[in-house]
mmCIF file of C-alpha atoms in Angstrom:
data_model
loop_
_atom_site.group_PDB
_atom_site.id
_atom_site.type_symbol
_atom_site.label_atom_id
_atom_site.label_comp_id
_atom_site.label_asym_id
_atom_site.label_seq_id
_atom_site.Cartn_x
_atom_site.Cartn_y
_atom_site.Cartn_z
ATOM 1 C CA UNK A 162 44.329 -15.169 8.117
ATOM 2 C CA UNK A 163 41.874 -14.073 10.674
ATOM 3 C CA UNK A 164 40.222 -16.920 12.676
ATOM 4 C CA UNK A 165 36.719 -17.758 11.452
ATOM 5 C CA UNK A 166 35.361 -17.281 14.942
ATOM 6 C CA UNK A 167 36.612 -13.710 15.016
ATOM 7 C CA UNK A 168 35.278 -13.062 11.556
ATOM 8 C CA UNK A 169 31.768 -14.188 12.554
ATOM 9 C CA UNK A 170 31.753 -12.142 15.726
ATOM 10 C CA UNK A 171 32.628 -8.913 13.635
ATOM 11 C CA UNK A 172 30.236 -9.906 10.850
ATOM 12 C CA UNK A 173 27.373 -10.309 13.192
ATOM 13 C CA UNK A 174 27.552 -6.567 14.086
ATOM 14 C CA UNK A 175 25.934 -5.794 10.641
ATOM 15 C CA UNK A 176 22.160 -5.248 10.883
ATOM 16 C CA UNK A 177 20.514 -8.538 11.689
ATOM 17 C CA UNK A 178 18.339 -9.802 8.844
ATOM 18 C CA UNK A 179 18.613 -6.814 6.653
ATOM 19 C CA UNK A 180 19.520 -7.368 3.014
ATOM 20 C CA UNK A 181 22.351 -5.269 1.478
ATOM 21 C CA UNK A 182 24.576 -5.090 -1.486
ATOM 22 C CA UNK A 183 28.390 -4.229 -1.453
ATOM 23 C CA UNK A 184 28.077 -1.867 -4.571
ATOM 24 C CA UNK A 185 25.336 -0.680 -6.758
ATOM 25 C CA UNK A 186 26.629 -3.069 -9.612
ATOM 26 C CA UNK A 187 26.883 -6.006 -7.287
ATOM 27 C CA UNK A 188 24.413 -8.688 -8.501
ATOM 28 C CA UNK A 189 24.403 -10.374 -5.132
ATOM 29 C CA UNK A 190 22.527 -9.596 -1.857
ATOM 30 C CA UNK A 191 23.655 -10.475 1.533
ATOM 31 C CA UNK A 192 22.117 -10.763 5.020
ATOM 32 C CA UNK A 193 23.129 -11.987 8.499
ATOM 33 C CA UNK A 194 20.219 -13.729 10.280
ATOM 34 C CA UNK A 195 21.036 -14.632 13.893
ATOM 35 C CA UNK A 196 24.708 -15.304 13.180
ATOM 36 C CA UNK A 197 24.039 -17.187 9.887
ATOM 37 C CA UNK A 198 25.062 -15.583 6.594
ATOM 38 C CA UNK A 199 22.987 -15.929 3.518
ATOM 39 C CA UNK A 200 23.381 -14.719 -0.095
ATOM 40 C CA UNK A 201 21.349 -14.728 -3.281
ATOM 41 C CA UNK A 202 21.238 -13.115 -6.715
ATOM 42 C CA UNK A 203 18.995 -10.107 -6.915
ATOM 43 C CA UNK A 204 16.971 -11.759 -9.643
ATOM 44 C CA UNK A 205 16.235 -14.776 -7.501
ATOM 45 C CA UNK A 206 14.047 -15.234 -4.372
ATOM 46 C CA UNK A 207 15.827 -18.189 -2.686
ATOM 47 C CA UNK A 208 18.558 -17.352 -0.186
ATOM 48 C CA UNK A 209 21.674 -19.790 0.113
ATOM 49 C CA UNK A 210 23.280 -20.467 3.438
ATOM 50 C CA UNK A 211 26.843 -19.445 2.788
ATOM 51 C CA UNK A 212 28.406 -21.635 5.404
ATOM 52 C CA UNK A 213 26.820 -24.889 4.098
ATOM 53 C CA UNK A 214 27.259 -23.793 0.401
ATOM 54 C CA UNK A 215 30.966 -22.893 0.587
ATOM 55 C CA UNK A 216 34.120 -24.705 1.792
ATOM 56 C CA UNK A 217 35.494 -23.452 5.073
ATOM 57 C CA UNK A 218 38.291 -21.514 3.363
ATOM 58 C CA UNK A 219 35.975 -19.821 0.933
ATOM 59 C CA UNK A 220 33.501 -18.965 3.699
ATOM 60 C CA UNK A 221 36.345 -17.459 5.667
ATOM 61 C CA UNK A 222 37.344 -15.331 2.756
ATOM 62 C CA UNK A 223 33.851 -14.284 2.028
ATOM 63 C CA UNK A 224 32.986 -13.104 5.532
ATOM 64 C CA UNK A 225 36.415 -11.270 5.680
ATOM 65 C CA UNK A 226 35.480 -9.491 2.417
ATOM 66 C CA UNK A 227 32.037 -8.586 3.843
ATOM 67 C CA UNK A 228 33.642 -7.065 7.001
ATOM 68 C CA UNK A 229 36.139 -4.954 5.036
ATOM 69 C CA UNK A 230 33.357 -3.615 2.789
ATOM 70 C CA UNK A 231 30.762 -3.190 5.532
ATOM 71 C CA UNK A 232 31.726 0.480 6.252
ATOM 72 C CA UNK A 233 30.415 1.389 2.772
ATOM 73 C CA UNK A 234 27.350 -0.678 2.907
ATOM 74 C CA UNK A 235 24.033 1.074 2.300
ATOM 75 C CA UNK A 236 20.817 -0.784 3.064
ATOM 76 C CA UNK A 237 18.599 -1.094 -0.018
ATOM 77 C CA UNK A 238 15.197 -0.361 1.227
ATOM 78 C CA UNK A 239 13.715 -1.111 -2.231
ATOM 79 C CA UNK A 240 15.044 -4.631 -1.825
ATOM 80 C CA UNK A 241 13.250 -5.083 1.393
ATOM 81 C CA UNK A 242 10.022 -3.555 0.049
ATOM 82 C CA UNK A 243 10.264 -5.719 -3.072
ATOM 83 C CA UNK A 244 10.453 -8.886 -0.752
ATOM 84 C CA UNK A 245 7.543 -7.691 1.242
ATOM 85 C CA UNK A 246 5.486 -7.361 -1.861
ATOM 86 C CA UNK A 247 6.490 -10.714 -3.107
ATOM 87 C CA UNK A 248 5.672 -12.262 0.275
ATOM 88 C CA UNK A 249 2.176 -10.906 0.267
ATOM 89 C CA UNK A 250 1.619 -12.019 -3.364
ATOM 90 C CA UNK A 251 3.190 -15.466 -3.152
ATOM 91 C CA UNK A 252 1.558 -16.425 0.134
ATOM 92 C CA UNK A 253 -2.151 -15.514 -0.849
ATOM 93 C CA UNK A 254 -4.417 -18.371 0.327
ATOM 94 C CA UNK A 255 -6.503 -20.408 -2.150
ATOM 95 C CA UNK A 256 -9.732 -19.741 -0.393
ATOM 96 C CA UNK A 257 -9.570 -16.980 2.165
ATOM 97 C CA UNK A 258 -7.664 -13.918 3.167
ATOM 98 C CA UNK A 259 -5.934 -15.841 5.925
ATOM 99 C CA UNK A 260 -2.681 -17.560 4.814
ATOM 100 C CA UNK A 261 -2.137 -21.193 5.065
ATOM 101 C CA UNK A 262 1.030 -22.626 3.561
ATOM 102 C CA UNK A 263 2.593 -26.061 2.981
ATOM 103 C CA UNK A 264 6.452 -26.565 2.790
ATOM 104 C CA UNK A 265 8.802 -29.434 2.510
ATOM 105 C CA UNK A 266 10.022 -32.201 0.103
ATOM 106 C CA UNK A 267 8.880 -33.627 -3.107
ATOM 107 C CA UNK A 268 5.672 -35.111 -1.684
ATOM 108 C CA UNK A 269 4.588 -31.621 -0.679
ATOM 109 C CA UNK A 270 3.255 -30.825 -4.069
ATOM 110 C CA UNK A 271 1.059 -33.884 -4.194
ATOM 111 C CA UNK A 272 -0.416 -33.019 -0.813
ATOM 112 C CA UNK A 273 -1.041 -29.393 -2.006
ATOM 113 C CA UNK A 274 -2.905 -30.603 -5.146
ATOM 114 C CA UNK A 275 -5.365 -32.463 -2.902
ATOM 115 C CA UNK A 276 -6.016 -29.589 -0.609
ATOM 116 C CA UNK A 277 -8.168 -26.529 -1.192
ATOM 117 C CA UNK A 278 -6.782 -24.717 1.804
ATOM 118 C CA UNK A 279 -2.963 -24.569 1.523
ATOM 119 C CA UNK A 280 -0.581 -22.776 -0.732
ATOM 120 C CA UNK A 281 2.665 -24.303 -1.759
ATOM 121 C CA UNK A 282 5.671 -21.876 -1.289
ATOM 122 C CA UNK A 283 8.290 -22.529 -4.008
ATOM 123 C CA UNK A 284 11.232 -21.283 -1.999
ATOM 124 C CA UNK A 285 10.310 -23.661 0.731
ATOM 125 C CA UNK A 286 9.783 -26.890 -1.205
ATOM 126 C CA UNK A 287 12.244 -28.945 -3.103
ATOM 127 C CA UNK A 288 12.415 -32.623 -4.029
ATOM 128 C CA UNK A 289 15.194 -34.783 -2.361
ATOM 129 C CA UNK A 290 15.689 -32.423 0.498
ATOM 130 C CA UNK A 291 15.768 -33.073 4.124
ATOM 131 C CA UNK A 292 14.978 -31.353 7.451
ATOM 132 C CA UNK A 293 18.362 -29.457 7.582
ATOM 133 C CA UNK A 294 17.688 -27.787 4.170
ATOM 134 C CA UNK A 295 14.144 -26.734 5.166
ATOM 135 C CA UNK A 296 15.424 -25.281 8.472
ATOM 136 C CA UNK A 297 17.885 -23.082 6.606
ATOM 137 C CA UNK A 298 15.335 -22.037 3.995
ATOM 138 C CA UNK A 299 12.747 -21.104 6.583
ATOM 139 C CA UNK A 300 15.406 -19.215 8.666
ATOM 140 C CA UNK A 301 16.250 -17.164 5.614
ATOM 141 C CA UNK A 302 12.641 -16.470 4.583
ATOM 142 C CA UNK A 303 11.109 -13.067 5.416
ATOM 143 C CA UNK A 304 9.274 -12.948 8.761
ATOM 144 C CA UNK A 305 5.639 -13.427 7.874
ATOM 145 C CA UNK A 306 3.189 -12.711 10.762
ATOM 146 C CA UNK A 307 0.239 -13.068 8.376
ATOM 147 C CA UNK A 308 0.716 -16.838 8.034
ATOM 148 C CA UNK A 309 -1.940 -18.581 10.228
ATOM 149 C CA UNK A 310 -1.032 -22.265 9.486
ATOM 150 C CA UNK A 311 2.054 -24.045 8.228
ATOM 151 C CA UNK A 312 1.911 -27.599 7.077
ATOM 152 C CA UNK A 313 5.157 -29.526 7.059
ATOM 153 C CA UNK A 314 5.816 -32.470 4.676
ATOM 154 C CA UNK A 315 9.455 -33.402 5.428
ATOM 155 C CA UNK A 316 11.442 -36.125 7.037
ATOM 156 C CA UNK A 317 11.460 -38.982 4.616
ATOM 157 C CA UNK A 318 14.651 -38.141 2.831
ATOM 158 C CA UNK A 319 16.486 -38.222 6.110
ATOM 159 C CA UNK A 320 15.524 -41.828 6.490
ATOM 160 C CA UNK A 321 13.842 -41.128 9.885
ATOM 161 C CA UNK A 322 17.242 -41.591 11.592
ATOM 162 C CA UNK A 323 17.657 -38.085 12.910
ATOM 163 C CA UNK A 324 18.719 -37.504 16.544
ATOM 164 C CA UNK A 325 16.703 -34.346 16.514
ATOM 165 C CA UNK A 326 18.964 -31.365 16.193
ATOM 166 C CA UNK A 327 17.814 -30.463 12.772
ATOM 167 C CA UNK A 328 14.126 -30.726 13.716
ATOM 168 C CA UNK A 329 14.822 -28.653 16.822
ATOM 169 C CA UNK A 330 16.391 -26.008 14.588
ATOM 170 C CA UNK A 331 13.475 -26.195 12.190
ATOM 171 C CA UNK A 332 10.985 -25.415 14.961
ATOM 172 C CA UNK A 333 13.028 -22.556 16.221
ATOM 173 C CA UNK A 334 13.072 -21.158 12.682
ATOM 174 C CA UNK A 335 9.412 -21.717 12.159
ATOM 175 C CA UNK A 336 8.549 -19.830 15.216
ATOM 176 C CA UNK A 337 10.732 -16.866 14.276
ATOM 177 C CA UNK A 338 9.571 -16.648 10.663
ATOM 178 C CA UNK A 339 5.940 -17.519 11.210
ATOM 179 C CA UNK A 340 5.389 -16.327 14.856
ATOM 180 C CA UNK A 341 1.518 -16.542 14.612
ATOM 181 C CA UNK A 342 1.158 -19.792 12.891
ATOM 182 C CA UNK A 343 -0.011 -23.294 14.066
ATOM 183 C CA UNK A 344 2.292 -26.089 12.852
ATOM 184 C CA UNK A 345 0.947 -29.218 11.284
ATOM 185 C CA UNK A 346 2.889 -32.293 10.068
ATOM 186 C CA UNK A 347 2.188 -34.786 7.388
ATOM 187 C CA UNK A 348 3.654 -38.142 8.285
ATOM 188 C CA UNK A 349 5.857 -39.627 5.594
ATOM 189 C CA UNK A 350 6.083 -42.745 3.523
ATOM 190 C CA UNK A 351 7.963 -46.009 3.878
ATOM 191 C CA UNK A 352 8.390 -49.331 1.911
ATOM 192 C CA UNK A 353 10.362 -47.891 -0.940
ATOM 193 C CA UNK A 354 13.915 -46.810 -1.689
ATOM 194 C CA UNK A 355 15.892 -45.684 1.153
ATOM 195 C CA UNK A 356 13.020 -46.106 3.686
ATOM 196 C CA UNK A 357 12.158 -49.714 2.360
ATOM 197 C CA UNK A 358 13.178 -51.276 5.754
ATOM 198 C CA UNK A 359 11.153 -48.950 8.044
ATOM 199 C CA UNK A 360 7.914 -49.902 9.665
ATOM 200 C CA UNK A 361 4.774 -47.923 10.387
ATOM 201 C CA UNK A 362 5.603 -48.047 14.059
ATOM 202 C CA UNK A 363 9.125 -46.515 13.579
ATOM 203 C CA UNK A 364 7.831 -43.679 11.167
ATOM 204 C CA UNK A 365 4.981 -42.887 13.590
ATOM 205 C CA UNK A 366 7.384 -42.722 16.471
ATOM 206 C CA UNK A 367 9.615 -40.376 14.470
ATOM 207 C CA UNK A 368 6.880 -37.953 14.000
ATOM 208 C CA UNK A 369 5.596 -38.192 17.526
ATOM 209 C CA UNK A 370 9.121 -37.610 19.022
ATOM 210 C CA UNK A 371 10.344 -34.905 16.601
ATOM 211 C CA UNK A 372 7.196 -32.978 15.535
ATOM 212 C CA UNK A 373 4.296 -33.638 17.842
ATOM 213 C CA UNK A 374 6.436 -33.392 20.884
ATOM 214 C CA UNK A 375 7.657 -29.997 19.619
ATOM 215 C CA UNK A 376 4.051 -28.688 19.217
ATOM 216 C CA UNK A 377 2.940 -29.801 15.759
ATOM 217 C CA UNK A 378 -0.325 -31.400 15.017
ATOM 218 C CA UNK A 379 0.065 -34.625 13.136
ATOM 219 C CA UNK A 380 -2.088 -35.263 10.182
ATOM 220 C CA UNK A 381 -3.786 -38.595 9.681
ATOM 221 C CA UNK A 382 -3.304 -40.838 7.794
ATOM 222 C CA UNK A 383 0.509 -40.933 6.957
ATOM 223 C CA UNK A 384 1.395 -41.322 3.405
ATOM 224 C CA UNK A 385 2.182 -44.830 4.242
ATOM 225 C CA UNK A 386 3.645 -48.070 2.837
ATOM 226 C CA UNK A 387 3.840 -47.348 -0.915
ATOM 227 C CA UNK A 388 5.922 -48.404 -3.875
ATOM 228 C CA UNK A 389 6.147 -44.894 -5.352
ATOM 229 C CA UNK A 390 5.131 -41.855 -3.194
ATOM 230 C CA UNK A 391 5.671 -39.551 -6.270
ATOM 231 C CA UNK A 392 2.374 -40.519 -7.848
ATOM 232 C CA UNK A 393 -0.916 -38.933 -7.066
ATOM 233 C CA UNK A 394 -2.118 -41.816 -4.852
ATOM 234 C CA UNK A 395 -5.482 -42.029 -3.313
ATOM 235 C CA UNK A 396 -4.011 -41.451 0.195
ATOM 236 C CA UNK A 397 -3.139 -37.889 -0.909
ATOM 237 C CA UNK A 398 -6.843 -37.109 -1.211
ATOM 238 C CA UNK A 399 -7.340 -38.382 2.351
ATOM 239 C CA UNK A 400 -4.513 -36.298 3.586
ATOM 240 C CA UNK A 401 -5.763 -33.272 1.790
ATOM 241 C CA UNK A 402 -9.220 -33.679 3.138
ATOM 242 C CA UNK A 403 -7.728 -34.068 6.700
ATOM 243 C CA UNK A 404 -5.814 -30.847 6.309
ATOM 244 C CA UNK A 405 -8.787 -28.995 4.977
ATOM 245 C CA UNK A 406 -10.905 -30.109 7.935
ATOM 246 C CA UNK A 407 -8.234 -28.999 10.296
ATOM 247 C CA UNK A 408 -8.050 -25.495 8.756
ATOM 248 C CA UNK A 409 -11.881 -24.909 8.548
#
């Protein structure tokens, strides 16, 4: 069996970021983005990180297969065009031609409902997910220079205990995928579930260190000390209004 390191070095020679299929009948698409391999069904829009989705052995086998087949690969330009069309449609702003988007975990939808300026992106929002998931999703998303502002609503599901590597990777991905965008961050909740023991000081410190210090503008107020952040609480109206004021 070829060592995984050798496989990755060879696989990375395939066009960076360009989607392709192995055969015309293959229902799956593949792409290599800065050394990370992604796959998805043609009928879907969300890309999966192959390394995090597969066991090491299966990932090894998959990359080896991609290398063996790569000589016959033809780049499907229609796939790229379709994604560009989807991007321009999905990311239309609610109020202006400029594009403002919000991405993150389950609380993202509630913030979006209370803002007239931001558009929630389905591929970049999912309940129960943490910063590492969002990093990978953003890295796999088509480069979108038309996006002016990105609002993050993420961090709670990691328990505010991160040492910063996932957040550093997220900001690297954000700047590659949304090169012209300002980054904003909604500060999360505490006082419930897995974050019941955290204090406001700890949560604010997390967002200052991991988001503000990396260039994000923090939104006030935080979601805060709540029993259930999945209800449409009054604080979401305050957060939505704060976002709209920033984006005016």
